N, CA, C and O atoms as CSV, one atom per row, in Angstrom:
chain,resi,resn,atom,element,x,y,z
A,1,THR,N,N,0.830,-1.241,-0.134
A,1,THR,CA,C,0.059,0.004,-0.101
A,1,THR,C,C,0.837,1.415,-0.011
A,1,THR,O,O,1.758,1.627,0.778
A,2,MET,N,N,0.312,2.379,-0.968
A,2,MET,CA,C,1.083,3.351,-1.009
A,2,MET,C,C,0.734,4.204,0.481
A,2,MET,O,O,-0.389,4.311,0.973
A,3,GLU,N,N,1.892,4.716,0.987
A,3,GLU,CA,C,1.683,5.625,2.042
A,3,GLU,C,C,1.368,7.011,1.741
A,3,GLU,O,O,2.173,7.626,1.041
A,4,VAL,N,N,0.275,7.625,2.179
A,4,VAL,CA,C,0.087,9.104,1.846
A,4,VAL,C,C,0.842,9.793,2.804
A,4,VAL,O,O,0.770,9.642,4.024
A,5,ARG,N,N,1.739,10.736,2.044
A,5,ARG,CA,C,2.435,11.729,2.773
A,5,ARG,C,C,1.702,13.024,3.093
A,5,ARG,O,O,1.148,13.775,2.290
A,6,LYS,N,N,1.796,13.143,4.353
A,6,LYS,CA,C,1.173,14.386,4.657
A,6,LYS,C,C,2.205,15.472,4.474
A,6,LYS,O,O,3.355,15.396,4.907
A,7,LYS,N,N,1.654,16.590,3.730
A,7,LYS,CA,C,2.393,17.622,3.533
A,7,LYS,C,C,2.758,18.459,4.587
A,7,LYS,O,O,1.800,18.978,5.160
A,8,LYS,N,N,3.912,18.751,5.025
A,8,LYS,CA,C,3.893,19.818,6.461
A,8,LYS,C,C,3.672,21.014,5.793
A,8,LYS,O,O,3.973,21.355,4.649
A,9,PRO,N,N,2.937,21.759,6.940
A,9,PRO,CA,C,2.706,23.195,6.463
A,9,PRO,C,C,4.086,23.970,6.316
A,9,PRO,O,O,5.091,23.655,6.954
A,10,GLU,N,N,4.039,24.774,5.618
A,10,GLU,CA,C,5.089,25.547,5.212
A,10,GLU,C,C,5.294,26.648,6.686
A,10,GLU,O,O,4.403,27.178,7.350
A,11,LYS,N,N,6.496,26.714,6.829
A,11,LYS,CA,C,6.576,27.593,8.396
A,11,LYS,C,C,6.913,29.103,7.478
A,11,LYS,O,O,7.481,29.349,6.414
A,12,MET,N,N,6.217,29.924,8.547
A,12,MET,CA,C,6.308,31.230,8.365
A,12,MET,C,C,7.621,31.984,8.587
A,12,MET,O,O,8.138,31.672,9.660
A,13,SER,N,N,8.228,32.784,7.961
A,13,SER,CA,C,9.260,33.467,8.190
A,13,SER,C,C,8.979,34.301,9.497
A,13,SER,O,O,7.796,34.393,9.825
A,14,ASP,N,N,9.888,34.895,10.250
A,14,ASP,CA,C,10.029,35.715,11.350
A,14,ASP,C,C,9.059,37.142,11.022
A,14,ASP,O,O,8.326,37.615,11.891
A,15,GLY,N,N,9.166,37.662,9.811
A,15,GLY,CA,C,8.505,38.915,9.271
A,15,GLY,C,C,7.094,38.254,9.180
A,15,GLY,O,O,6.267,38.692,9.980
A,16,GLU,N,N,6.684,37.252,8.314
A,16,GLU,CA,C,5.324,36.788,8.209
A,16,GLU,C,C,4.862,36.791,9.613
A,16,GLU,O,O,3.846,37.426,9.893
A,17,LEU,N,N,5.434,36.219,10.415
A,17,LEU,CA,C,4.783,35.780,11.861
A,17,LEU,C,C,4.606,37.161,12.288
A,17,LEU,O,O,3.414,37.455,12.374
A,18,LEU,N,N,5.414,38.105,12.584
A,18,LEU,CA,C,4.936,39.284,13.250
A,18,LEU,C,C,3.852,39.969,12.348
A,18,LEU,O,O,3.055,40.734,12.891
A,19,GLN,N,N,3.781,39.744,11.044
A,19,GLN,CA,C,2.635,40.462,10.217
A,19,GLN,C,C,1.330,39.910,10.855
A,19,GLN,O,O,0.415,40.575,11.343
A,20,GLU,N,N,1.432,38.519,10.749
A,20,GLU,CA,C,0.247,37.803,11.177
A,20,GLU,C,C,-0.371,38.063,12.501
A,20,GLU,O,O,-1.584,38.136,12.699
A,21,LEU,N,N,0.678,38.214,13.501
A,21,LEU,CA,C,0.335,38.538,15.007
A,21,LEU,C,C,-0.301,39.891,14.866
A,21,LEU,O,O,-1.272,40.162,15.572
A,22,ASP,N,N,0.235,40.868,13.896
A,22,ASP,CA,C,-0.483,42.090,13.714
A,22,ASP,C,C,-2.062,42.078,13.206
A,22,ASP,O,O,-2.913,42.944,13.413
A,23,ARG,N,N,-2.169,41.041,12.600
A,23,ARG,CA,C,-3.457,40.986,12.078
A,23,ARG,C,C,-4.310,40.494,13.204
A,23,ARG,O,O,-5.382,41.053,13.436
A,24,MET,N,N,-3.913,39.527,13.884
A,24,MET,CA,C,-4.594,38.794,14.914
A,24,MET,C,C,-4.823,39.956,16.005
A,24,MET,O,O,-5.986,40.153,16.356
A,25,ILE,N,N,-3.883,40.675,16.519
A,25,ILE,CA,C,-4.232,41.778,17.306
A,25,ILE,C,C,-5.211,42.702,16.918
A,25,ILE,O,O,-5.959,43.147,17.788
A,26,ALA,N,N,-5.342,43.108,15.607
A,26,ALA,CA,C,-6.188,44.272,14.971
A,26,ALA,C,C,-7.715,43.538,15.268
A,26,ALA,O,O,-8.651,44.104,15.833
A,27,SER,N,N,-7.724,42.066,14.719
A,27,SER,CA,C,-8.996,41.307,15.169
A,27,SER,C,C,-9.319,41.206,16.588
A,27,SER,O,O,-10.482,41.346,16.967
A,28,ALA,N,N,-8.455,40.994,17.317
A,28,ALA,CA,C,-8.938,40.981,18.781
A,28,ALA,C,C,-9.175,42.258,19.633
A,28,ALA,O,O,-9.815,42.345,20.681
A,29,GLU,N,N,-8.553,43.176,18.988
A,29,GLU,CA,C,-8.888,44.457,19.428
A,29,GLU,C,C,-10.254,44.971,19.086
A,29,GLU,O,O,-10.751,45.781,19.869
A,30,ALA,N,N,-10.888,44.631,18.085
A,30,ALA,CA,C,-12.099,44.683,17.408
A,30,ALA,C,C,-13.112,44.176,18.103
A,30,ALA,O,O,-14.174,44.794,18.182
A,31,GLN,N,N,-12.920,42.951,18.719
A,31,GLN,CA,C,-13.471,41.951,19.477
A,31,GLN,C,C,-13.654,42.579,20.911
A,31,GLN,O,O,-14.764,42.610,21.442
A,32,ALA,N,N,-12.371,43.146,21.600
A,32,ALA,CA,C,-12.192,43.456,22.793
A,32,ALA,C,C,-13.070,44.903,23.014
A,32,ALA,O,O,-13.623,45.229,24.065
A,33,ASN,N,N,-13.050,45.624,21.837
A,33,ASN,CA,C,-13.454,46.934,21.901
A,33,ASN,C,C,-14.995,46.821,21.032
A,33,ASN,O,O,-14.891,47.374,19.936
A,34,PRO,N,N,-16.119,46.345,21.232
A,34,PRO,CA,C,-17.253,46.140,20.179
A,34,PRO,C,C,-17.693,47.596,20.033
A,34,PRO,O,O,-17.855,48.369,20.977
A,35,ASN,N,N,-17.865,47.875,18.770
A,35,ASN,CA,C,-18.617,49.264,18.411
A,35,ASN,C,C,-19.994,49.158,18.913
A,35,ASN,O,O,-20.789,48.295,18.540
A,36,PRO,N,N,-20.249,50.114,19.811
A,36,PRO,CA,C,-21.780,50.130,20.602
A,36,PRO,C,C,-22.841,50.174,19.475
A,36,PRO,O,O,-23.914,49.581,19.583
A,37,ALA,N,N,-22.529,50.828,18.503
A,37,ALA,CA,C,-23.884,50.666,17.374
A,37,ALA,C,C,-23.947,49.274,16.780
A,37,ALA,O,O,-25.004,48.701,16.518
A,38,ALA,N,N,-22.733,48.769,16.585
A,38,ALA,CA,C,-22.789,47.223,15.947
A,38,ALA,C,C,-23.417,46.459,17.072
A,38,ALA,O,O,-24.362,45.725,16.783
A,39,SER,N,N,-23.054,46.526,18.206
A,39,SER,CA,C,-23.587,45.719,19.362
A,39,SER,C,C,-25.211,45.884,19.661
A,39,SER,O,O,-25.887,44.963,20.119
A,40,ALA,N,N,-25.602,46.863,19.419
A,40,ALA,CA,C,-26.889,47.267,19.482
A,40,ALA,C,C,-27.736,46.581,18.526
A,40,ALA,O,O,-28.781,45.981,18.776
A,41,ILE,N,N,-27.038,46.772,17.144
A,41,ILE,CA,C,-27.930,46.010,16.007
A,41,ILE,C,C,-27.875,44.361,16.202
A,41,ILE,O,O,-28.883,43.666,16.075
A,42,LEU,N,N,-26.719,43.888,16.490
A,42,LEU,CA,C,-26.646,42.265,16.815
A,42,LEU,C,C,-27.479,42.061,17.958
A,42,LEU,O,O,-28.000,40.947,17.898
A,43,GLU,N,N,-27.765,42.624,18.847
A,43,GLU,CA,C,-28.520,42.311,19.934
A,43,GLU,C,C,-29.953,42.655,19.465
A,43,GLU,O,O,-30.841,41.908,19.875
A,44,SER,N,N,-30.215,43.436,18.855
A,44,SER,CA,C,-31.778,43.599,18.367
A,44,SER,C,C,-32.016,42.438,17.426
A,44,SER,O,O,-33.169,42.008,17.398
A,45,LEU,N,N,-30.985,41.780,16.541
A,45,LEU,CA,C,-31.285,40.768,15.653
A,45,LEU,C,C,-31.433,39.330,16.521
A,45,LEU,O,O,-32.159,38.381,16.223
A,46,HIS,N,N,-30.658,39.430,17.521
A,46,HIS,CA,C,-30.410,38.122,18.267
A,46,HIS,C,C,-30.100,38.476,19.563
A,46,HIS,O,O,-28.969,38.740,19.972
A,47,PRO,N,N,-31.305,38.479,20.316
A,47,PRO,CA,C,-31.430,38.573,21.921
A,47,PRO,C,C,-30.217,37.935,22.531
A,47,PRO,O,O,-29.439,38.546,23.264
A,48,ALA,N,N,-30.069,36.399,22.118
A,48,ALA,CA,C,-29.008,35.831,22.999
A,48,ALA,C,C,-27.452,36.332,22.887
A,48,ALA,O,O,-26.558,35.908,23.619
A,49,MET,N,N,-27.256,37.405,21.742
A,49,MET,CA,C,-26.151,37.961,21.657
A,49,MET,C,C,-25.649,38.662,22.887
A,49,MET,O,O,-24.525,38.503,23.363
A,50,LYS,N,N,-26.785,39.622,23.458
A,50,LYS,CA,C,-26.606,40.369,24.669
A,50,LYS,C,C,-25.696,39.548,25.878
A,50,LYS,O,O,-24.761,40.079,26.478
A,51,ALA,N,N,-26.099,38.352,26.072
A,51,ALA,CA,C,-25.564,37.613,27.205
A,51,ALA,C,C,-24.200,36.924,26.732
A,51,ALA,O,O,-23.391,36.463,27.536
A,52,ALA,N,N,-24.037,36.903,25.408
A,52,ALA,CA,C,-22.775,36.106,24.963
A,52,ALA,C,C,-21.666,37.355,24.789
A,52,ALA,O,O,-20.464,37.093,24.847
A,53,MET,N,N,-22.118,38.670,24.582
A,53,MET,CA,C,-21.134,39.743,24.432
A,53,MET,C,C,-20.048,39.859,25.643
A,53,MET,O,O,-18.856,39.860,25.337
A,54,PRO,N,N,-20.402,39.950,26.898
A,54,PRO,CA,C,-19.231,40.165,27.843
A,54,PRO,C,C,-18.312,39.052,28.024
A,54,PRO,O,O,-17.201,39.227,28.526
A,55,GLU,N,N,-18.778,37.778,27.589
A,55,GLU,CA,C,-17.882,36.741,27.538
A,55,GLU,C,C,-16.831,36.725,26.478
A,55,GLU,O,O,-15.660,36.427,26.713
A,56,THR,N,N,-17.371,37.114,25.096
A,56,THR,CA,C,-16.776,37.194,24.085
A,56,THR,C,C,-15.636,38.270,24.373
A,56,THR,O,O,-14.454,37.977,24.193
A,57,VAL,N,N,-16.027,39.505,24.820
A,57,VAL,CA,C,-15.096,40.722,25.047
A,57,VAL,C,C,-13.911,40.230,26.190
A,57,VAL,O,O,-12.737,40.600,26.157
A,58,LYS,N,N,-14.465,39.376,27.129
A,58,LYS,CA,C,-13.474,39.127,28.072
A,58,LYS,C,C,-12.313,38.159,27.461
A,58,LYS,O,O,-11.136,38.261,27.805
A,59,LYS,N,N,-12.745,37.292,26.600
A,59,LYS,CA,C,-11.793,36.461,25.978
A,59,LYS,C,C,-11.024,37.130,25.079
A,59,LYS,O,O,-9.823,36.877,24.984
A,60,ALA,N,N,-11.567,37.967,24.396
A,60,ALA,CA,C,-10.681,38.768,23.418
A,60,ALA,C,C,-9.748,39.689,24.065
A,60,ALA,O,O,-8.660,40.011,23.587
A,61,LYS,N,N,-10.218,40.088,25.154
A,61,LYS,CA,C,-9.072,41.245,25.767
A,61,LYS,C,C,-8.040,40.217,26.460
A,61,LYS,O,O,-6.925,40.691,26.681
A,62,LYS,N,N,-8.261,38.858,26.838
A,62,LYS,CA,C,-7.168,38.047,27.137
A,62,LYS,C,C,-6.119,37.607,26.137
A,62,LYS,O,O,-4.916,37.460,26.352
A,63,ASN,N,N,-6.824,37.409,24.934
A,63,ASN,CA,C,-6.426,36.964,23.796
A,63,ASN,C,C,-5.273,38.145,23.328
A,63,ASN,O,O,-4.123,37.806,23.048
A,64,LEU,N,N,-5.690,39.461,23.282
A,64,LEU,CA,C,-5.226,40.423,23.054
A,64,LEU,C,C,-3.883,40.866,23.832
A,64,LEU,O,O,-2.984,41.529,23.314
A,65,ARG,N,N,-3.894,40.373,25.213
A,65,ARG,CA,C,-2.830,40.656,26.087
A,65,ARG,C,C,-1.669,39.509,25.626
A,65,ARG,O,O,-0.463,39.727,25.744
A,66,THR,N,N,-2.162,38.406,25.150
A,66,THR,CA,C,-1.133,37.394,25.009
A,66,THR,C,C,-0.618,37.745,23.596
A,66,THR,O,O,0.606,37.680,23.485
A,67,LEU,N,N,-1.265,38.080,22.568
A,67,LEU,CA,C,-0.932,38.286,21.460
A,67,LEU,C,C,0.340,39.362,21.464
A,67,LEU,O,O,1.452,39.099,21.007
A,68,LYS,N,N,-0.058,40.661,22.087
A,68,LYS,CA,C,0.621,41.597,22.225
A,68,LYS,C,C,1.794,41.314,22.834
A,68,LYS,O,O,2.792,41.756,22.264
A,69,GLN,N,N,1.968,40.658,23.906
A,69,GLN,CA,C,3.111,40.042,24.671
A,69,GLN,C,C,4.058,39.148,23.763
A,69,GLN,O,O,5.286,39.211,23.815
A,70,ALA,N,N,3.312,38.277,22.893
A,70,ALA,CA,C,3.944,37.567,22.035
A,70,ALA,C,C,4.939,38.212,20.827
A,70,ALA,O,O,6.068,37.908,20.443
A,71,LYS,N,N,4.035,39.181,20.443
A,71,LYS,CA,C,4.660,39.947,19.502
A,71,LYS,C,C,5.862,40.862,19.999
A,71,LYS,O,O,6.848,41.053,19.286
A,72,GLU,N,N,5.729,41.380,21.183
A,72,GLU,CA,C,6.940,41.925,21.821
A,72,GLU,C,C,8.082,41.310,21.973
A,72,GLU,O,O,9.199,41.757,21.710
A,73,ARG,N,N,7.767,40.140,22.457
A,73,ARG,CA,C,8.890,38.971,22.760
A,73,ARG,C,C,9.511,38.646,21.290
A,73,ARG,O,O,10.716,38.727,21.051
A,74,LEU,N,N,8.583,38.289,20.395
A,74,LEU,CA,C,9.504,37.933,19.180
A,74,LEU,C,C,10.349,38.945,18.538
A,74,LEU,O,O,11.388,38.682,17.932
A,75,ALA,N,N,9.733,40.398,18.739
A,75,ALA,CA,C,10.421,41.369,18.033
A,75,ALA,C,C,11.875,41.717,18.903
A,75,ALA,O,O,12.907,42.036,18.311
A,76,GLU,N,N,11.798,41.621,20.166
A,76,GLU,CA,C,13.191,41.343,21.087
A,76,GLU,C,C,13.871,40.435,20.908
A,76,GLU,O,O,15.070,40.654,21.081
A,77,LEU,N,N,13.526,39.225,20.550
A,77,LEU,CA,C,14.417,38.099,20.165
A,77,LEU,C,C,15.123,38.282,18.866
A,77,LEU,O,O,16.268,37.964,18.544
A,78,LEU,N,N,14.182,38.866,18.201
A,78,LEU,CA,C,14.671,38.923,16.523
A,78,LEU,C,C,15.834,40.155,16.604
A,78,LEU,O,O,16.843,40.029,15.911
A,79,LYS,N,N,15.702,41.111,17.295
A,79,LYS,CA,C,16.584,42.167,17.729
A,79,LYS,C,C,18.030,41.496,17.945
A,79,LYS,O,O,18.975,41.499,17.156
A,80,GLU,N,N,17.951,40.938,19.186
A,80,GLU,CA,C,18.941,40.126,19.898
A,80,GLU,C,C,19.665,39.227,19.048
A,80,GLU,O,O,20.887,39.128,19.155
A,81,ALA,N,N,18.831,38.387,17.989
A,81,ALA,CA,C,19.582,37.598,17.174
A,81,ALA,C,C,20.282,38.546,16.018
A,81,ALA,O,O,21.272,38.161,15.395
A,82,GLY,N,N,19.747,39.649,15.831
A,82,GLY,CA,C,20.482,40.554,14.650
A,82,GLY,C,C,21.724,41.006,15.170
A,82,GLY,O,O,22.677,41.282,14.442
A,83,LYS,N,N,21.743,41.103,16.599
A,83,LYS,CA,C,23.149,41.564,17.224
A,83,LYS,C,C,24.189,40.578,16.992
A,83,LYS,O,O,25.284,40.973,16.592
A,84,GLN,N,N,24.016,39.550,17.161
A,84,GLN,CA,C,24.896,38.554,17.005
A,84,GLN,C,C,25.997,38.311,15.745
A,84,GLN,O,O,26.743,37.331,15.757
């Protein structure tokens, strides 16, 4: 039987990783600070959304902290690596 080789996902370069973290941070920021008008519209369309909002915001704020810290750390490490 022929073995199906799983293709390893391409590794991102450090620069791409920083860009991806930036995108994730922007997305988490949008979730952590929902637009009041958009929230009101969502709630009117879907009453259950009102209950879910605080939990979503809390998770997004936690993710945001983690992502920002990861980005800062990666930038530090890249700077240190560049010095060697």
